[in-house]
Short mmCIF file of C-alpha atoms in Angstrom, two decimals:
data_model
loop_
_atom_site.label_atom_id
_atom_site.label_comp_id
_atom_site.label_asym_id
_atom_site.label_seq_id
_atom_site.Cartn_x
_atom_site.Cartn_y
_atom_site.Cartn_z
CA UNK A 1 -139.12 -28.68 -67.33
CA UNK A 2 -138.80 -31.97 -66.94
CA UNK A 3 -136.93 -33.57 -63.77
CA UNK A 4 -134.44 -35.88 -65.06
CA UNK A 5 -134.83 -38.44 -62.78
CA UNK A 6 -138.86 -38.95 -63.90
CA UNK A 7 -137.65 -40.16 -67.79
CA UNK A 8 -134.73 -42.30 -66.30
CA UNK A 9 -132.01 -40.17 -67.79
CA UNK A 10 -128.32 -41.55 -67.23
CA UNK A 11 -126.55 -39.72 -64.70
CA UNK A 12 -129.31 -38.18 -62.82
CA UNK A 13 -129.79 -39.02 -59.38
CA UNK A 14 -128.01 -42.31 -59.04
CA UNK A 15 -124.71 -40.68 -59.94
CA UNK A 16 -122.73 -40.07 -56.60
CA UNK A 17 -121.53 -36.57 -57.16
CA UNK A 18 -117.93 -36.33 -55.80
CA UNK A 19 -116.71 -39.74 -57.05
CA UNK A 20 -114.71 -39.90 -60.21
CA UNK A 21 -116.53 -41.50 -63.08
CA UNK A 22 -114.91 -44.58 -64.54
CA UNK A 23 -113.41 -44.36 -68.20
CA UNK A 24 -114.38 -45.81 -71.41
CA UNK A 25 -117.27 -47.55 -72.43
CA UNK A 26 -116.63 -50.25 -69.82
CA UNK A 27 -117.06 -47.34 -67.43
CA UNK A 28 -120.36 -46.27 -68.78
CA UNK A 29 -121.85 -49.58 -68.94
CA UNK A 30 -120.64 -50.45 -65.26
CA UNK A 31 -122.21 -47.27 -64.03
CA UNK A 32 -125.66 -46.88 -65.67
CA UNK A 33 -126.48 -50.27 -66.00
CA UNK A 34 -125.65 -50.86 -62.25
CA UNK A 35 -127.89 -48.06 -61.50
CA UNK A 36 -130.76 -49.04 -63.59
CA UNK A 37 -130.28 -52.75 -61.92
CA UNK A 38 -129.97 -51.11 -58.46
CA UNK A 39 -133.49 -49.53 -59.27
CA UNK A 40 -134.62 -52.69 -60.24
CA UNK A 41 -135.68 -51.45 -63.89
CA UNK A 42 -133.26 -53.80 -65.94
CA UNK A 43 -134.72 -54.73 -69.16
CA UNK A 44 -134.53 -57.33 -71.79
CA UNK A 45 -135.79 -58.48 -74.74
CA UNK A 46 -138.26 -61.72 -75.45
CA UNK A 47 -137.80 -63.73 -78.20
CA UNK A 48 -141.37 -64.13 -80.07
CA UNK A 49 -141.86 -66.44 -83.40
CA UNK A 50 -144.35 -66.36 -86.40
CA UNK A 51 -146.55 -63.41 -87.18
CA UNK A 52 -148.16 -60.82 -85.06
CA UNK A 53 -151.51 -62.52 -84.68
CA UNK A 54 -153.57 -63.33 -81.50
CA UNK A 55 -151.89 -66.31 -80.88
CA UNK A 56 -148.01 -66.41 -81.21
CA UNK A 57 -144.99 -68.34 -79.34
CA UNK A 58 -143.10 -66.54 -77.00
CA UNK A 59 -139.86 -67.90 -75.78
CA UNK A 60 -140.94 -71.11 -77.43
CA UNK A 61 -144.13 -71.29 -75.72
CA UNK A 62 -147.17 -70.38 -77.64
CA UNK A 63 -149.53 -67.95 -75.81
CA UNK A 64 -152.45 -65.48 -76.43
CA UNK A 65 -150.82 -62.32 -77.43
CA UNK A 66 -152.52 -59.12 -75.50
CA UNK A 67 -149.10 -57.20 -75.67
CA UNK A 68 -148.94 -55.48 -79.17
CA UNK A 69 -149.91 -52.87 -81.24
CA UNK A 70 -151.30 -54.89 -84.03
CA UNK A 71 -154.96 -53.79 -82.75
CA UNK A 72 -156.73 -54.50 -86.26
CA UNK A 73 -154.86 -57.45 -86.85
CA UNK A 74 -153.57 -56.49 -90.18
CA UNK A 75 -149.86 -57.09 -90.07
CA UNK A 76 -150.14 -60.49 -91.63
CA UNK A 77 -153.40 -60.00 -93.28
CA UNK A 78 -153.21 -61.46 -97.13
CA UNK A 79 -153.92 -58.72 -98.85
CA UNK A 80 -151.26 -56.49 -97.08
CA UNK A 81 -148.52 -59.57 -97.26
CA UNK A 82 -149.15 -59.66 -100.99
CA UNK A 83 -148.78 -55.74 -101.24
CA UNK A 84 -145.58 -55.80 -99.55
CA UNK A 85 -144.43 -58.91 -101.95
CA UNK A 86 -145.54 -57.56 -104.90
CA UNK A 87 -143.60 -54.25 -103.83
CA UNK A 88 -140.45 -56.08 -103.18
CA UNK A 89 -140.83 -58.08 -106.43
CA UNK A 90 -141.13 -55.01 -108.55
CA UNK A 91 -139.27 -52.20 -106.65
CA UNK A 92 -136.90 -53.78 -104.48
CA UNK A 93 -136.52 -53.61 -100.80
CA UNK A 94 -135.27 -50.39 -100.36
CA UNK A 95 -135.52 -46.42 -101.57
CA UNK A 96 -132.15 -46.36 -101.39
CA UNK A 97 -131.78 -42.82 -100.42
CA UNK A 98 -133.46 -39.99 -98.76
CA UNK A 99 -136.54 -38.23 -99.94
CA UNK A 100 -134.57 -35.39 -101.42
CA UNK A 101 -132.05 -37.25 -103.20
CA UNK A 102 -132.69 -40.47 -104.97
CA UNK A 103 -135.55 -42.05 -102.48
CA UNK A 104 -138.56 -40.32 -103.51
CA UNK A 105 -140.86 -42.80 -105.17
CA UNK A 106 -144.14 -42.64 -106.71
CA UNK A 107 -145.60 -45.19 -104.05
CA UNK A 108 -144.55 -42.20 -101.28
CA UNK A 109 -146.41 -39.64 -103.12
CA UNK A 110 -149.54 -42.13 -103.58
CA UNK A 111 -149.23 -43.22 -100.09
CA UNK A 112 -149.52 -39.53 -98.81
CA UNK A 113 -152.45 -38.75 -101.37
CA UNK A 114 -154.45 -41.28 -100.13
CA UNK A 115 -153.62 -40.41 -96.27
CA UNK A 116 -154.76 -37.17 -97.09
CA UNK A 117 -157.61 -37.97 -98.71
CA UNK A 118 -158.43 -40.65 -95.92
CA UNK A 119 -157.75 -37.48 -93.42
CA UNK A 120 -159.39 -34.90 -95.10
CA UNK A 121 -156.18 -32.47 -94.95
CA UNK A 122 -154.63 -30.85 -97.95
CA UNK A 123 -151.12 -32.91 -97.65
CA UNK A 124 -149.26 -35.25 -96.01
CA UNK A 125 -145.69 -36.23 -95.09
CA UNK A 126 -144.22 -39.71 -94.18
CA UNK A 127 -141.23 -40.20 -91.90
CA UNK A 128 -139.49 -43.18 -90.65
CA UNK A 129 -141.20 -43.58 -87.61
CA UNK A 130 -143.19 -41.39 -85.06
CA UNK A 131 -140.24 -40.58 -82.77
CA UNK A 132 -138.59 -39.37 -85.62
CA UNK A 133 -141.44 -37.32 -86.58
CA UNK A 134 -141.96 -35.86 -83.68
CA UNK A 135 -138.37 -34.97 -83.58
CA UNK A 136 -138.46 -33.22 -86.81
CA UNK A 137 -141.95 -31.49 -86.17
CA UNK A 138 -141.93 -29.57 -83.08
CA UNK A 139 -138.21 -28.05 -83.62
CA UNK A 140 -139.34 -27.09 -87.10
CA UNK A 141 -142.51 -25.29 -85.59
CA UNK A 142 -140.99 -23.78 -82.54
CA UNK A 143 -137.85 -22.48 -81.18
CA UNK A 144 -135.66 -19.98 -79.34
CA UNK A 145 -137.82 -17.61 -78.24
CA UNK A 146 -141.27 -19.65 -78.65
CA UNK A 147 -142.84 -21.89 -76.25
CA UNK A 148 -144.14 -25.19 -76.53
CA UNK A 149 -146.58 -26.40 -73.47
CA UNK A 150 -147.01 -30.58 -73.46
CA UNK A 151 -149.20 -32.87 -71.52
CA UNK A 152 -147.24 -34.18 -68.22
CA UNK A 153 -148.08 -37.74 -69.91
CA UNK A 154 -147.27 -37.32 -73.29
CA UNK A 155 -145.09 -39.86 -75.21
CA UNK A 156 -140.89 -39.99 -74.81
CA UNK A 157 -140.81 -38.87 -78.48
CA UNK A 158 -142.90 -36.05 -77.65
CA UNK A 159 -140.49 -34.92 -74.85
CA UNK A 160 -137.46 -35.46 -76.76
CA UNK A 161 -138.69 -33.25 -79.33
CA UNK A 162 -139.70 -30.52 -76.97
CA UNK A 163 -136.35 -30.47 -75.45
CA UNK A 164 -134.59 -30.26 -79.09
CA UNK A 165 -136.41 -27.35 -80.16
CA UNK A 166 -134.73 -24.91 -77.89
CA UNK A 167 -138.16 -23.42 -76.82
CA UNK A 168 -139.83 -22.77 -73.48
CA UNK A 169 -140.94 -25.77 -72.52
CA UNK A 170 -143.63 -25.97 -69.91
CA UNK A 171 -145.98 -28.82 -68.99
CA UNK A 172 -149.57 -28.99 -67.68
CA UNK A 173 -151.12 -31.80 -65.61
CA UNK A 174 -152.26 -34.59 -67.25
CA UNK A 175 -155.59 -33.82 -69.10
CA UNK A 176 -156.09 -30.73 -67.22
CA UNK A 177 -157.80 -27.97 -69.39
CA UNK A 178 -157.52 -25.36 -66.28
CA UNK A 179 -154.08 -26.33 -66.01
CA UNK A 180 -153.25 -25.70 -69.65
CA UNK A 181 -155.03 -22.40 -69.49
CA UNK A 182 -153.01 -21.40 -66.51
CA UNK A 183 -149.72 -22.45 -68.70
CA UNK A 184 -150.49 -20.60 -71.42
CA UNK A 185 -151.68 -17.50 -69.93
CA UNK A 186 -147.98 -17.21 -68.65
CA UNK A 187 -146.20 -18.03 -71.64
CA UNK A 188 -148.13 -15.62 -73.74
CA UNK A 189 -146.64 -12.99 -71.96
CA UNK A 190 -143.16 -13.56 -73.69
CA UNK A 191 -143.55 -15.98 -76.47
CA UNK A 192 -143.64 -15.72 -79.64
CA UNK A 193 -145.22 -18.62 -81.18
CA UNK A 194 -146.98 -21.03 -79.06
CA UNK A 195 -147.21 -24.84 -79.68
CA UNK A 196 -149.67 -27.02 -77.70
CA UNK A 197 -148.65 -30.59 -77.92
CA UNK A 198 -150.94 -33.85 -76.56
CA UNK A 199 -151.14 -37.18 -77.29
CA UNK A 200 -154.69 -38.87 -79.07
CA UNK A 201 -154.83 -41.91 -76.72
CA UNK A 202 -152.29 -42.16 -74.04
CA UNK A 203 -150.39 -45.03 -74.44
CA UNK A 204 -149.93 -46.76 -70.57
CA UNK A 205 -153.47 -45.39 -69.19
CA UNK A 206 -155.75 -45.90 -72.46
CA UNK A 207 -157.35 -42.45 -72.08
CA UNK A 208 -158.22 -39.70 -74.32
CA UNK A 209 -157.30 -36.18 -74.28
CA UNK A 210 -159.96 -33.82 -73.85
CA UNK A 211 -159.26 -32.27 -77.02
CA UNK A 212 -162.11 -30.40 -77.23
CA UNK A 213 -161.50 -28.13 -74.35
CA UNK A 214 -157.60 -28.28 -75.05
CA UNK A 215 -158.58 -26.63 -78.74
CA UNK A 216 -160.83 -24.28 -77.30
CA UNK A 217 -158.16 -22.98 -74.69
CA UNK A 218 -155.19 -23.15 -77.23
CA UNK A 219 -156.92 -20.91 -79.87
CA UNK A 220 -158.00 -18.23 -77.54
CA UNK A 221 -153.92 -17.76 -76.57
CA UNK A 222 -153.57 -18.00 -80.47
CA UNK A 223 -151.57 -21.42 -80.17
CA UNK A 224 -150.71 -24.11 -82.17
CA UNK A 225 -152.06 -27.63 -81.69
CA UNK A 226 -150.04 -30.56 -82.37
CA UNK A 227 -151.86 -34.41 -81.72
CA UNK A 228 -149.75 -37.12 -81.78
CA UNK A 229 -152.52 -39.73 -82.69
CA UNK A 230 -150.74 -42.99 -82.70
CA UNK A 231 -152.68 -45.15 -80.82
CA UNK A 232 -156.27 -43.25 -82.18
CA UNK A 233 -155.46 -43.37 -86.07
CA UNK A 234 -157.34 -45.87 -87.48
CA UNK A 235 -158.95 -47.34 -84.42
CA UNK A 236 -161.61 -44.58 -83.25
CA UNK A 237 -163.94 -42.13 -85.17
CA UNK A 238 -166.83 -43.16 -87.42
CA UNK A 239 -164.28 -43.48 -90.40
CA UNK A 240 -161.28 -44.29 -88.07
CA UNK A 241 -159.58 -41.21 -88.56
CA UNK A 242 -158.47 -41.32 -84.89
CA UNK A 243 -159.38 -39.31 -81.77
CA UNK A 244 -160.08 -35.93 -83.15
CA UNK A 245 -163.11 -37.56 -85.40
CA UNK A 246 -164.03 -39.35 -82.24
CA UNK A 247 -164.46 -36.34 -80.21
CA UNK A 248 -165.74 -34.03 -83.38
CA UNK A 249 -162.20 -31.87 -83.13
CA UNK A 250 -161.00 -32.54 -86.59
CA UNK A 251 -160.64 -28.61 -87.57
CA UNK A 252 -159.03 -27.35 -84.16
CA UNK A 253 -156.13 -29.47 -84.95
CA UNK A 254 -153.26 -28.21 -86.70
CA UNK A 255 -150.90 -30.43 -86.99
CA UNK A 256 -151.65 -34.32 -86.77
CA UNK A 257 -149.09 -37.01 -86.04
CA UNK A 258 -150.00 -41.02 -87.23
CA UNK A 259 -148.44 -44.02 -87.15
CA UNK A 260 -148.02 -46.25 -90.02
CA UNK A 261 -146.98 -49.52 -87.67
CA UNK A 262 -150.06 -49.83 -85.28
CA UNK A 263 -153.47 -49.97 -86.94
CA UNK A 264 -152.22 -50.29 -89.92
CA UNK A 265 -149.70 -53.15 -89.44
CA UNK A 266 -147.00 -51.87 -91.40
CA UNK A 267 -143.83 -49.39 -90.42
CA UNK A 268 -143.25 -45.46 -90.36
CA UNK A 269 -145.51 -42.42 -89.56
CA UNK A 270 -146.74 -39.34 -91.16
CA UNK A 271 -147.65 -35.86 -90.64
CA UNK A 272 -150.84 -34.21 -91.94
CA UNK A 273 -151.74 -30.67 -92.42
CA UNK A 274 -151.98 -27.84 -94.91
CA UNK A 275 -149.63 -27.80 -97.79
CA UNK A 276 -147.37 -25.50 -96.57
CA UNK A 277 -146.61 -27.77 -93.17
CA UNK A 278 -145.71 -30.45 -95.77
CA UNK A 279 -143.13 -27.87 -97.55
CA UNK A 280 -141.96 -26.27 -94.09
CA UNK A 281 -141.05 -29.82 -92.92
CA UNK A 282 -139.22 -31.04 -96.23
CA UNK A 283 -137.09 -27.74 -96.18
CA UNK A 284 -136.36 -28.16 -92.50
CA UNK A 285 -137.57 -31.11 -90.58
CA UNK A 286 -133.87 -32.55 -90.36
CA UNK A 287 -135.33 -35.99 -89.39
CA UNK A 288 -137.10 -36.18 -92.88
CA UNK A 289 -134.10 -34.50 -94.72
CA UNK A 290 -131.23 -36.72 -93.20
CA UNK A 291 -132.59 -40.23 -93.38
CA UNK A 292 -133.32 -42.55 -96.28
CA UNK A 293 -137.11 -43.10 -97.03
CA UNK A 294 -139.66 -45.82 -96.33
CA UNK A 295 -138.91 -49.12 -97.91
CA UNK A 296 -141.38 -49.95 -100.85
CA UNK A 297 -142.96 -52.91 -99.13
CA UNK A 298 -143.79 -50.82 -96.23
CA UNK A 299 -145.22 -48.63 -97.91
CA UNK A 300 -147.59 -50.79 -100.32
CA UNK A 301 -148.63 -52.97 -96.93
CA UNK A 302 -149.90 -49.12 -95.57
CA UNK A 303 -151.86 -48.75 -98.75
CA UNK A 304 -153.42 -52.06 -98.24
CA UNK A 305 -153.95 -51.76 -94.89
CA UNK A 306 -155.52 -48.25 -95.13
CA UNK A 307 -158.07 -49.74 -97.87
CA UNK A 308 -159.17 -52.40 -95.59
CA UNK A 309 -159.97 -50.16 -92.31
CA UNK A 310 -162.21 -48.29 -94.96
CA UNK A 311 -163.43 -51.73 -96.48
CA UNK A 312 -164.05 -53.08 -93.18
CA UNK A 313 -165.14 -51.01 -90.49
CA UNK A 314 -166.20 -54.24 -88.27
CA UNK A 315 -162.32 -54.41 -87.31
CA UNK A 316 -162.58 -51.15 -84.84
CA UNK A 317 -166.05 -51.73 -83.89
CA UNK A 318 -165.14 -55.43 -82.79
CA UNK A 319 -161.79 -54.16 -81.42
CA UNK A 320 -163.82 -51.55 -79.32
CA UNK A 321 -166.29 -54.35 -78.37
CA UNK A 322 -163.19 -56.52 -77.15
CA UNK A 323 -161.52 -53.59 -75.14
CA UNK A 324 -165.23 -52.97 -73.45
CA UNK A 325 -165.89 -56.67 -72.60
CA UNK A 326 -162.28 -56.81 -71.21
CA UNK A 327 -163.23 -53.94 -68.78
CA UNK A 328 -166.27 -55.23 -67.74
CA UNK A 329 -165.26 -58.76 -66.90
CA UNK A 330 -162.04 -57.55 -64.98
CA UNK A 331 -164.85 -55.34 -63.10
CA UNK A 332 -167.04 -57.86 -62.31
CA UNK A 333 -164.04 -59.34 -60.43
CA UNK A 334 -162.92 -56.32 -58.63
CA UNK A 335 -160.00 -55.44 -60.93
CA UNK A 336 -159.56 -51.79 -61.95
CA UNK A 337 -158.59 -50.31 -65.29
CA UNK A 338 -159.24 -46.98 -64.58
CA UNK A 339 -158.74 -44.83 -66.47
CA UNK A 340 -159.19 -46.70 -69.82
CA UNK A 341 -162.03 -45.61 -72.40
CA UNK A 342 -160.25 -47.55 -75.40
CA UNK A 343 -158.07 -50.80 -76.42
CA UNK A 344 -155.32 -50.17 -74.35
CA UNK A 345 -156.47 -51.61 -70.66
CA UNK A 346 -154.17 -51.01 -67.74
CA UNK A 347 -154.12 -52.90 -64.37
CA UNK A 348 -152.08 -50.99 -62.10
CA UNK A 349 -150.30 -53.39 -59.38
CA UNK A 350 -147.80 -50.52 -57.92
CA UNK A 351 -144.37 -51.86 -57.68
CA UNK A 352 -142.33 -52.95 -60.33
CA UNK A 353 -141.17 -56.13 -59.21
CA UNK A 354 -144.69 -57.44 -58.78
CA UNK A 355 -145.90 -56.28 -62.20
CA UNK A 356 -143.27 -58.00 -63.60
CA UNK A 357 -143.61 -61.23 -61.39
CA UNK A 358 -147.51 -61.20 -62.37
CA UNK A 359 -146.19 -60.83 -65.95
CA UNK A 360 -144.15 -64.27 -65.80
CA UNK A 361 -147.25 -66.03 -63.61
CA UNK A 362 -149.75 -65.20 -66.82
CA UNK A 363 -146.81 -66.17 -69.33
CA UNK A 364 -147.08 -69.26 -67.56
CA UNK A 365 -150.90 -69.69 -67.72
CA UNK A 366 -150.39 -68.86 -71.54
CA UNK A 367 -151.26 -65.35 -71.64
CA UNK A 368 -148.63 -62.29 -72.53
CA UNK A 369 -149.62 -59.12 -71.46
CA UNK A 370 -146.28 -57.16 -70.81
CA UNK A 371 -145.43 -55.79 -67.20
CA UNK A 372 -144.77 -51.96 -67.38
CA UNK A 373 -142.49 -50.19 -64.72
CA UNK A 374 -140.29 -46.69 -64.46
CA UNK A 375 -139.31 -44.99 -66.33
CA UNK A 376 -142.32 -45.85 -68.65
CA UNK A 377 -144.56 -45.24 -66.08
CA UNK A 378 -144.46 -42.88 -62.58
CA UNK A 379 -142.75 -44.86 -59.75
CA UNK A 380 -145.65 -47.15 -57.88
CA UNK A 381 -147.89 -47.12 -60.84
CA UNK A 382 -145.90 -50.47 -62.71
CA UNK A 383 -149.02 -52.15 -64.16
CA UNK A 384 -150.00 -54.57 -66.58
CA UNK A 385 -150.39 -53.10 -69.87
CA UNK A 386 -153.22 -54.90 -71.94
CA UNK A 387 -154.03 -54.38 -75.67
CA UNK A 388 -156.55 -56.82 -77.26
CA UNK A 389 -156.95 -57.29 -81.06
CA UNK A 390 -160.05 -57.18 -82.99
CA UNK A 391 -159.55 -61.05 -83.98
CA UNK A 392 -159.49 -61.96 -80.08
CA UNK A 393 -162.50 -63.89 -79.49
CA UNK A 394 -165.01 -63.51 -76.49
CA UNK A 395 -163.55 -66.63 -75.09
CA UNK A 396 -160.33 -65.77 -75.41
CA UNK A 397 -161.20 -62.18 -73.36
CA UNK A 398 -162.78 -63.72 -70.77
CA UNK A 399 -160.27 -66.53 -70.01
CA UNK A 400 -157.72 -63.49 -69.69
CA UNK A 401 -159.69 -62.01 -67.70
CA UNK A 402 -159.86 -64.85 -65.28
CA UNK A 403 -156.55 -65.54 -65.32
CA UNK A 404 -155.53 -61.97 -64.36
CA UNK A 405 -157.89 -61.98 -61.28
CA UNK A 406 -156.60 -65.17 -60.20
CA UNK A 407 -153.12 -63.99 -60.05
CA UNK A 408 -153.91 -60.75 -58.66
CA UNK A 409 -155.89 -62.48 -55.94
CA UNK A 410 -152.22 -64.31 -55.27
CA UNK A 411 -150.66 -61.05 -54.39
CA UNK A 412 -149.93 -60.50 -50.73
CA UNK A 413 -152.43 -58.59 -49.03
CA UNK A 414 -154.87 -60.16 -51.30
CA UNK A 415 -155.38 -63.88 -50.56
#
């Protein structure tokens, strides 16, 4: 099981065991925020202005944006914006209900058919977010008496979905097929059903799951395979189908989770698979049943963006080229981006305070590359998480690499 301390859960080791807890909301806030501030992980939100694009205003200063997930730069594409505006004019700004009551609009069904056709699956069902998709799917597939086996670096939504399932939860070392086999051999002795869950692209390291080995191992034990490809869908593969297509193992994935809010520049998520999976989720996934349907403008935007990623493959090709150039330029300056092989490019610096100060200094130079720290990553592995877009220029990529290297050289011990 996960260690509560490693995921930043309130109450795990910061609470003193024998001191009475302060009462009320003020007490909760004081205790929890005090512990967060003590360990140096207090968060605040930045204010950005303008459309999501290679250049934005961050707290009043124009900078080059290398901190988003609008990988293909479709969030403000004229065709996507017009599709959303037309849907708002014709259908309104909300579905105004759950899919099972009054919210199942023809536009939802159209998007799901188009996604299924694009992915080559029998069916698709949309969810309000990727987080809600994972919270709905995992407890639907496994429960008490079953086992769910999860990569150690899986996204928080997978972690929480596993916890909600009431299944026996086992974690295998990141991207370790032998470790997975050992865990599967153990749980196979008692579990009725086994679900193996992995990310496709790991959102803080930029590496890929070894899907071929994972699928082979899972099938050996009769386990289902669930792939959360939030960062791979639309960006990887010959047609943009994602990590499984990129690695040639699409047929081995039983449940595919994708997002509409990254490569497609819209909002929401979806689950793809056989028709029986869709029927199962419609009837049993609580995070689908008990929530409003996606707003028509977002659905229309996703449909327009899906058409664009098929018509304009240069976007994912240029994204890959830009990421490769960034990794190369940083390596030329002695900066490691391991283990990244994708458009998520980490520069690990170690201490949280150092990573956040580095982020601020880069902002001062005109580059926004977000600092990431515990609990989003393990203690001692704080980093810059750099995400280029397809539409960044080579000059912009090179300028960022130079700025990062220059600021790293200023750190204590590097001067």
